[in-house]
mmCIF file of C-alpha atoms in Angstrom:
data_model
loop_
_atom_site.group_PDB
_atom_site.id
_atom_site.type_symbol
_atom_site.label_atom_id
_atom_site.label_comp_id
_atom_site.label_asym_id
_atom_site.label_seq_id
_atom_site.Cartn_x
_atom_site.Cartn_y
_atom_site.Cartn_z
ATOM 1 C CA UNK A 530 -5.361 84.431 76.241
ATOM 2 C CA UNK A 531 -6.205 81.228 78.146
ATOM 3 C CA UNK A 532 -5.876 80.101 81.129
ATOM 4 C CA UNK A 533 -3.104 77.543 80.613
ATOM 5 C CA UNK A 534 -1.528 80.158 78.237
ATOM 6 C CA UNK A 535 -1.064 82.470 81.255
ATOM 7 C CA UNK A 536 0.099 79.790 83.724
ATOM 8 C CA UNK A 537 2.975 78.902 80.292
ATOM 9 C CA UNK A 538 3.892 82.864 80.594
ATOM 10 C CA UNK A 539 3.956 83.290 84.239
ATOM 11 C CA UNK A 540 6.529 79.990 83.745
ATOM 12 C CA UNK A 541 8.888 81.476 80.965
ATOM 13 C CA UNK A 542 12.377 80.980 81.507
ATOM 14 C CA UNK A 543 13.481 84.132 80.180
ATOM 15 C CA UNK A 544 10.824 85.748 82.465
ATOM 16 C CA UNK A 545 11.846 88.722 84.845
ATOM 17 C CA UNK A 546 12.330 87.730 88.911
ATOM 18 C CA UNK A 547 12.243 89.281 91.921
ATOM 19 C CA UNK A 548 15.630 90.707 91.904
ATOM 20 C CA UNK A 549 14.660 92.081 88.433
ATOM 21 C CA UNK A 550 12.041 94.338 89.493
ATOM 22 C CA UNK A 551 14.054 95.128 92.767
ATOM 23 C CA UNK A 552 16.754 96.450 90.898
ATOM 24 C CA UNK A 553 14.732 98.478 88.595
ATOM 25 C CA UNK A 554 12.167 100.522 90.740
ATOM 26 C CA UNK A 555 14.118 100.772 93.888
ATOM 27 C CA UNK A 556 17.264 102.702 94.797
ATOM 28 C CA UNK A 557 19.651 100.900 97.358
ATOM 29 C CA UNK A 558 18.739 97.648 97.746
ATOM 30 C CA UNK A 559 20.240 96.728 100.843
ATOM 31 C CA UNK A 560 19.886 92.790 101.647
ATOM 32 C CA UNK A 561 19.435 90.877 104.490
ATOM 33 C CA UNK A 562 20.032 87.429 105.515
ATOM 34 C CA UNK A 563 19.074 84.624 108.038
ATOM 35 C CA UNK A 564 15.960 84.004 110.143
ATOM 36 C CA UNK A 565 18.272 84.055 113.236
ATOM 37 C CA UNK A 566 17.163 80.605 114.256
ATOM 38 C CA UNK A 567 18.123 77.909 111.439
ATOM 39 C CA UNK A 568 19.536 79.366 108.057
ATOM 40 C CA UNK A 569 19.615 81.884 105.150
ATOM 41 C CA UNK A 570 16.894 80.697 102.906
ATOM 42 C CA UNK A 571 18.301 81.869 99.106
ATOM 43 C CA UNK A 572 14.410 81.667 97.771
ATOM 44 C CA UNK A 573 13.686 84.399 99.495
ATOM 45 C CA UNK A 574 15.527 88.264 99.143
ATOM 46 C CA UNK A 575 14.689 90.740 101.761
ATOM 47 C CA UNK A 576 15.864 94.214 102.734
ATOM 48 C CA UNK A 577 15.789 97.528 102.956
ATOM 49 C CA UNK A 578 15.164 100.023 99.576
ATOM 50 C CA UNK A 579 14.114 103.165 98.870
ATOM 51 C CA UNK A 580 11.446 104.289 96.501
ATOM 52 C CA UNK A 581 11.572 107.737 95.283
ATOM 53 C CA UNK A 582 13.449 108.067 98.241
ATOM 54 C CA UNK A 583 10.916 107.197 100.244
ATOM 55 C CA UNK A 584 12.751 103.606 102.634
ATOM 56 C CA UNK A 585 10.559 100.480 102.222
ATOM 57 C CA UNK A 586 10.987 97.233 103.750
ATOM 58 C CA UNK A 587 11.158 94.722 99.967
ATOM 59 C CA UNK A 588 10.828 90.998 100.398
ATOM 60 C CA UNK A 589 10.403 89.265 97.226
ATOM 61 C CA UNK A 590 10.312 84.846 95.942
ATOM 62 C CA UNK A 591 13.400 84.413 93.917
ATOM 63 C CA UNK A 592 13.245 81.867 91.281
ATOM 64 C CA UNK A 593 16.706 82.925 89.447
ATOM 65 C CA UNK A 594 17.225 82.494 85.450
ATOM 66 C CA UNK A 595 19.170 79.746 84.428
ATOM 67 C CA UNK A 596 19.742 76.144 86.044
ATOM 68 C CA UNK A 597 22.191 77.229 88.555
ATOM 69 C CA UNK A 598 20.713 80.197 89.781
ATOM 70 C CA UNK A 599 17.566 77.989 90.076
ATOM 71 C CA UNK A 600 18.797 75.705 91.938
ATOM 72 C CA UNK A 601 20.711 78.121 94.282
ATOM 73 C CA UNK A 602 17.288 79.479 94.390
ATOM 74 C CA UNK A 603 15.705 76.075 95.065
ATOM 75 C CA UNK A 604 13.412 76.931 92.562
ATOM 76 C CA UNK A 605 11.626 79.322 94.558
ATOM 77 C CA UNK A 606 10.227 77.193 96.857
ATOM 78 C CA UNK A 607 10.963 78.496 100.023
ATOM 79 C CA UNK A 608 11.623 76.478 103.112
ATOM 80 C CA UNK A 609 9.843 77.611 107.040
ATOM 81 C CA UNK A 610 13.264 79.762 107.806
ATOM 82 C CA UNK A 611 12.534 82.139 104.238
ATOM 83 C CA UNK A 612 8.981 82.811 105.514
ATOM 84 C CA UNK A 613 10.321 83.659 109.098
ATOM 85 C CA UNK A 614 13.591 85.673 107.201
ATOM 86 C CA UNK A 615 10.217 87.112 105.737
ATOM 87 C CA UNK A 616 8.627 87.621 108.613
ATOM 88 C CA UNK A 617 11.703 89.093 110.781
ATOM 89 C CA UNK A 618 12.388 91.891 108.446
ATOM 90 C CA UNK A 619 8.396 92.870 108.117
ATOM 91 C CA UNK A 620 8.808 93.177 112.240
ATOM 92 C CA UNK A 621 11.619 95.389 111.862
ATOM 93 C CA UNK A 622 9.691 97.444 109.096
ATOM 94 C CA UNK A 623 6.754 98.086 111.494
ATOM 95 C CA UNK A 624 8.986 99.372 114.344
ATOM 96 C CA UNK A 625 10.634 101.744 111.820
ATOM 97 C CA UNK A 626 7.788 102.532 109.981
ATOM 98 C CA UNK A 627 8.741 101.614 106.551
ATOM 99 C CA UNK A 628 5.603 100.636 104.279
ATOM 100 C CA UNK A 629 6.764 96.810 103.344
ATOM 101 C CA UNK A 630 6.562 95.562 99.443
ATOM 102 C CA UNK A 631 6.268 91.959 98.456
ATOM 103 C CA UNK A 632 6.545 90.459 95.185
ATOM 104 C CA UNK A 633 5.869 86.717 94.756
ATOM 105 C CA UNK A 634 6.520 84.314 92.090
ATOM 106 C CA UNK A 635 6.554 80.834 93.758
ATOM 107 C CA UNK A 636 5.001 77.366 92.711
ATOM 108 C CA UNK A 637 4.546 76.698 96.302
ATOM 109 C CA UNK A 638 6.583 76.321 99.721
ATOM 110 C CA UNK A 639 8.995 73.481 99.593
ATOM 111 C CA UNK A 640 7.566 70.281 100.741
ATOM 112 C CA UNK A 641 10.567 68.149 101.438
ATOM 113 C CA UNK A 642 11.164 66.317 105.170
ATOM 114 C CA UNK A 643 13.101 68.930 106.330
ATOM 115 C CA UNK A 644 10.809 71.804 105.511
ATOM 116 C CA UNK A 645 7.700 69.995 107.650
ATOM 117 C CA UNK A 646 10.511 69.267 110.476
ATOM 118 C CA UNK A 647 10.923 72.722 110.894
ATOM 119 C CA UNK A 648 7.004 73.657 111.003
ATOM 120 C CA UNK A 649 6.235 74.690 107.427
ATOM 121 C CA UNK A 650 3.128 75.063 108.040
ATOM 122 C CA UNK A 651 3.513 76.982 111.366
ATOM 123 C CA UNK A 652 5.769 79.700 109.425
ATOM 124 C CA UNK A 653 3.048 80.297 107.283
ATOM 125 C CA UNK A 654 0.812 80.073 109.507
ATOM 126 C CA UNK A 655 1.916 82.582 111.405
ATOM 127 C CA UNK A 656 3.241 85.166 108.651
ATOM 128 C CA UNK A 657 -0.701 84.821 107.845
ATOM 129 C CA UNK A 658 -1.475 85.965 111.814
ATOM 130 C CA UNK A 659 1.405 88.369 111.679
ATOM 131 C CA UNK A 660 0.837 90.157 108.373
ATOM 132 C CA UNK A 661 -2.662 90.765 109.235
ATOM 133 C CA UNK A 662 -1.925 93.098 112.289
ATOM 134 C CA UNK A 663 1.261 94.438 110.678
ATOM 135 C CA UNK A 664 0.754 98.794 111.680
ATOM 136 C CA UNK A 665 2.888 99.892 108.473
ATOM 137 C CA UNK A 666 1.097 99.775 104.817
ATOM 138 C CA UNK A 667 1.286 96.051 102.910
ATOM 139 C CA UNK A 668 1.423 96.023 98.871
ATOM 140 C CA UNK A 669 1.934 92.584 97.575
ATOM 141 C CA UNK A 670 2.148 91.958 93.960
ATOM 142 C CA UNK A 671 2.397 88.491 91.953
ATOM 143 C CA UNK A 672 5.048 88.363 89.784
ATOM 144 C CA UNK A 673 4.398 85.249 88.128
ATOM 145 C CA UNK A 674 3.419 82.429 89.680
ATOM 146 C CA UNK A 675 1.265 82.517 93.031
ATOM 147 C CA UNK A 676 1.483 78.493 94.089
ATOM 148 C CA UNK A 677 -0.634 77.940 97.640
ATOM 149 C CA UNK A 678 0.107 78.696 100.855
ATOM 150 C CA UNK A 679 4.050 79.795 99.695
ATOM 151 C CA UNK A 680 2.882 82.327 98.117
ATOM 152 C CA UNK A 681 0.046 83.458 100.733
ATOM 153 C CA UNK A 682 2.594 83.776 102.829
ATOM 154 C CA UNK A 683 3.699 87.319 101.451
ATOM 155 C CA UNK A 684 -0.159 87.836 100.199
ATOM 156 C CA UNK A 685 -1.849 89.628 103.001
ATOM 157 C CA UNK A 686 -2.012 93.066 101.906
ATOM 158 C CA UNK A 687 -3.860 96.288 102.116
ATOM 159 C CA UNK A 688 -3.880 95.530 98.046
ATOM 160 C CA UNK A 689 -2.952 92.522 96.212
ATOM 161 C CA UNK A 690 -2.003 92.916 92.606
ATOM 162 C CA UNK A 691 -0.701 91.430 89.682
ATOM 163 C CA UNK A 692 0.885 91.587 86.712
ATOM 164 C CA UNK A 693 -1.062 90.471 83.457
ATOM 165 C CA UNK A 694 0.796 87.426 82.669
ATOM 166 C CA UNK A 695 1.143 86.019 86.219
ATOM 167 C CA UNK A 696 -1.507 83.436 88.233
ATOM 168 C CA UNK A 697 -2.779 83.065 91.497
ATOM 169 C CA UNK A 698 -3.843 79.859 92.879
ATOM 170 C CA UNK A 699 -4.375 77.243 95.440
ATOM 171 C CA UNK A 700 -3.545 74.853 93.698
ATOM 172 C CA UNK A 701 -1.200 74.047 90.243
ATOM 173 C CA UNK A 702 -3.107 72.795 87.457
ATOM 174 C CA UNK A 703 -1.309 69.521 87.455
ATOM 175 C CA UNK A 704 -1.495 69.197 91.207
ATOM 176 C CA UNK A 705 -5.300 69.868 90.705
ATOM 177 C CA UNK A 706 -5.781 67.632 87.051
ATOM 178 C CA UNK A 707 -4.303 64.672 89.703
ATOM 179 C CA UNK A 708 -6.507 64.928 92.425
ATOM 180 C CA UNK A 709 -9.874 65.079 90.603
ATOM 181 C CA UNK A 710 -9.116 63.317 87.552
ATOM 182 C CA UNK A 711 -5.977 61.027 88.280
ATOM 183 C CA UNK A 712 -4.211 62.828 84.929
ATOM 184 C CA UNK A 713 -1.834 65.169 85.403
ATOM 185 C CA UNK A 714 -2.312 65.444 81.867
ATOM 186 C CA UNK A 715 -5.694 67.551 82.045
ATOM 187 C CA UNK A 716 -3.331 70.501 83.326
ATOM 188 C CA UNK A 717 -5.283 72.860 80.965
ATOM 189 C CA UNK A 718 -8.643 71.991 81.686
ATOM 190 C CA UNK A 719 -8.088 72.552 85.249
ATOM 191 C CA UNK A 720 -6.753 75.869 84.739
ATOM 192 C CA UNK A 721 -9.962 76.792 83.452
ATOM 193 C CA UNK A 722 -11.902 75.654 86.600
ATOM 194 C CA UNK A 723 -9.518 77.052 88.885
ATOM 195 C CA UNK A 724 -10.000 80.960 88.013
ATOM 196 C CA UNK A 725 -6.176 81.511 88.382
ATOM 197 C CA UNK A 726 -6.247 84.630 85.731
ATOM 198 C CA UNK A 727 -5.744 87.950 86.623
ATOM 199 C CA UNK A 728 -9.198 89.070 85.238
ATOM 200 C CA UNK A 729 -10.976 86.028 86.977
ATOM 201 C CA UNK A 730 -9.452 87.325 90.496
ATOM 202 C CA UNK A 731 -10.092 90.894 89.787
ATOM 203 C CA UNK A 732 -13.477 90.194 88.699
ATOM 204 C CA UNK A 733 -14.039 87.539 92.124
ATOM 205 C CA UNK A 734 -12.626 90.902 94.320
ATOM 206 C CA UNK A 735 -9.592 88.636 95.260
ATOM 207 C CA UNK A 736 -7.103 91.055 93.800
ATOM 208 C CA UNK A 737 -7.179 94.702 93.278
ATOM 209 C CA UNK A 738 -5.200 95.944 89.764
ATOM 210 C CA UNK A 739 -3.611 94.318 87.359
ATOM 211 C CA UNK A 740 -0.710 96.254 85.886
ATOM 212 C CA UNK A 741 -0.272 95.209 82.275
ATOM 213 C CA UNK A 742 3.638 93.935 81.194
ATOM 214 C CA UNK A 743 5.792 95.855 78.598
ATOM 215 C CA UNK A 744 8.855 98.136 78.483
ATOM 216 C CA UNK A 745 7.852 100.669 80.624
ATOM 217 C CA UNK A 746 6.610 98.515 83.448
ATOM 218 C CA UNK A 747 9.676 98.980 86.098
ATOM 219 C CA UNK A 748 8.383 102.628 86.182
ATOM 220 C CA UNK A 749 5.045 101.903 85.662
ATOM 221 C CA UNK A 750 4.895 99.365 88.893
ATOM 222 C CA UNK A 751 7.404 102.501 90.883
ATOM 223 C CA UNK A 752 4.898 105.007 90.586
ATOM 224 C CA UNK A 753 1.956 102.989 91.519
ATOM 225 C CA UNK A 754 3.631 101.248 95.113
ATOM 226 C CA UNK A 755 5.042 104.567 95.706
ATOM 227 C CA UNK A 756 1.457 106.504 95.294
ATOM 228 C CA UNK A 757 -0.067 103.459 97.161
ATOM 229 C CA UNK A 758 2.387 103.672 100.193
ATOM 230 C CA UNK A 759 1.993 106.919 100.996
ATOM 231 C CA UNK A 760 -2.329 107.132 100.538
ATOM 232 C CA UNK A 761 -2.045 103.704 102.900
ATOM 233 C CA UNK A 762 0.707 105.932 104.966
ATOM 234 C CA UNK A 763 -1.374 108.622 105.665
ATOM 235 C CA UNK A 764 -4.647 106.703 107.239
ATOM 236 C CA UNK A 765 -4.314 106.474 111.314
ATOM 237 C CA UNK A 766 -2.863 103.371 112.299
ATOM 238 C CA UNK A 767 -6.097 101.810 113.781
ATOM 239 C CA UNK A 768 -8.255 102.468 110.463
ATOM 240 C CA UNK A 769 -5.312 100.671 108.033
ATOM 241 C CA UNK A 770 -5.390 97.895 110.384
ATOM 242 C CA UNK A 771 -9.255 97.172 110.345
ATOM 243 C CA UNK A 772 -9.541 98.098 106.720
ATOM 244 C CA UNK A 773 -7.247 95.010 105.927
ATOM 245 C CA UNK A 774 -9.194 92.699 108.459
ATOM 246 C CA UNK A 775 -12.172 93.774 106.620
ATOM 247 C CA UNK A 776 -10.405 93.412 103.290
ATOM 248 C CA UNK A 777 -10.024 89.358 103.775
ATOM 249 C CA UNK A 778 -13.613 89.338 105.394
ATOM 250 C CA UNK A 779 -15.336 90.666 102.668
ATOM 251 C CA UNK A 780 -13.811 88.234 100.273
ATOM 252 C CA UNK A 781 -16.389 85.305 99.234
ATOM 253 C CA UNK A 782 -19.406 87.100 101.021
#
């Protein structure tokens, strides 16, 4: 498949969200709401779960299916007060001890006045600093799409994975196609040079597995976080944190 064939899939309306997968590998999905300092932030879904009854901390990017739920869900483009909803709940997971899951399928953080009034790029910033130091085991996986910083956000992990039809980028294709060419219209060339496939990131060491898509994937992705959670559970403290540092050092050497 192509590149600009995967970024079409990892778009699909009828594709699966966030809540999706939440509801079918987890038991007792128990949200939470509200950064406790502006709003709730609907693009984002956080709580507490437990997988094969093990409790983990589940954050997940929220697109939604249809129009309305889209738009409830702004689209998935979360504003500063979702990453800091984020963020709050991954504090409360390390002083419980409950391994934290994210799943991301986000074009990028919303970019609208309001967002950059409220330090956009500080929340991310900061989930970035956060996450990195974080003393309970980190699994993110990408959904679908993986726009920018909005979906770095939820991306440092002691593994990164993602699903065969999903992307990972810095950039969209049509955000890149108008920068270097002027023509949004060369969407599908750019996809090419970005390297936004799972295979290019596995083979460029930015990503760790990709878990291929098909009936049997809800129990298929449930039996790999919950082995992964408890091999990351079991290293001291000290040696999961420095493996991760050295995780995001290693990458481009």
């Amino acid at each position: 498949m192509k590149a600009y064939e995967r970024v079409k899939a990892a778009r699909a309306k009828d594709r699966f969200t966030a809540l999706d997968l939440i509801e079918d590998s987890f038991d007792d999905f128990l949200e939470m709401h509200g950064d406790r300092r502006f709003a709730d932030d609907k693009a984002v879904v956080a709580g507490i779960a437990y997988l094969r009854g093990l409790p983990v901390t589940v954050i997940g990017i929220e697109k939604g299916h249809n129009l309305k739920e889209r738009t409830y869900r702004n689209f998935g483009s979360a504003h500063p007060e979702g990453y800091r909803k984020a963020l709050r709940q991954m504090k409360l997971a390390e002083k419980f001890g409950r391994p934290i899951v994210c799943f991301v399928d986000t074009s990028g953080a919303y970019c609208g006045i309001g967002a950059e009034e409220r330090g956009q790029g500080q929340a991310i910033a900061e989930n970035l600093m956060e996450m990195m130091t974080l003393k309970v085991p980190i699994l993110s996986v990408i959904i679908g799409e993986g726009g920018s910083g909005g979906a770095l956000a939820l991306g440092v992990a002691d593994e990164v994975w993602m699903l065969e039809n999903s992307i990972y980028s810095v950039i969209s294709p049509e955000g890149c196609a108008s920068i270097l060419w002027k023509d949004n219209t060369r969407a599908e060339e750019a996809s090419e040079c970005l390297k936004l496939t799972p295979e290019d990131l596995l083979e460029l060491k930015i990503i760790e597995r990709i878990i291929p898509e098909g009936e049997g994937l809800a129990a298929e992705l449930q039996s790999l976080l919950h082995g992964a959670v408890e091999h990351y559970g079991a290293l001291p403290v000290h040696e999961l944190v420095q493996r991760r540092y050295d995780r995001y050092r290693k990458i481009g050497g």
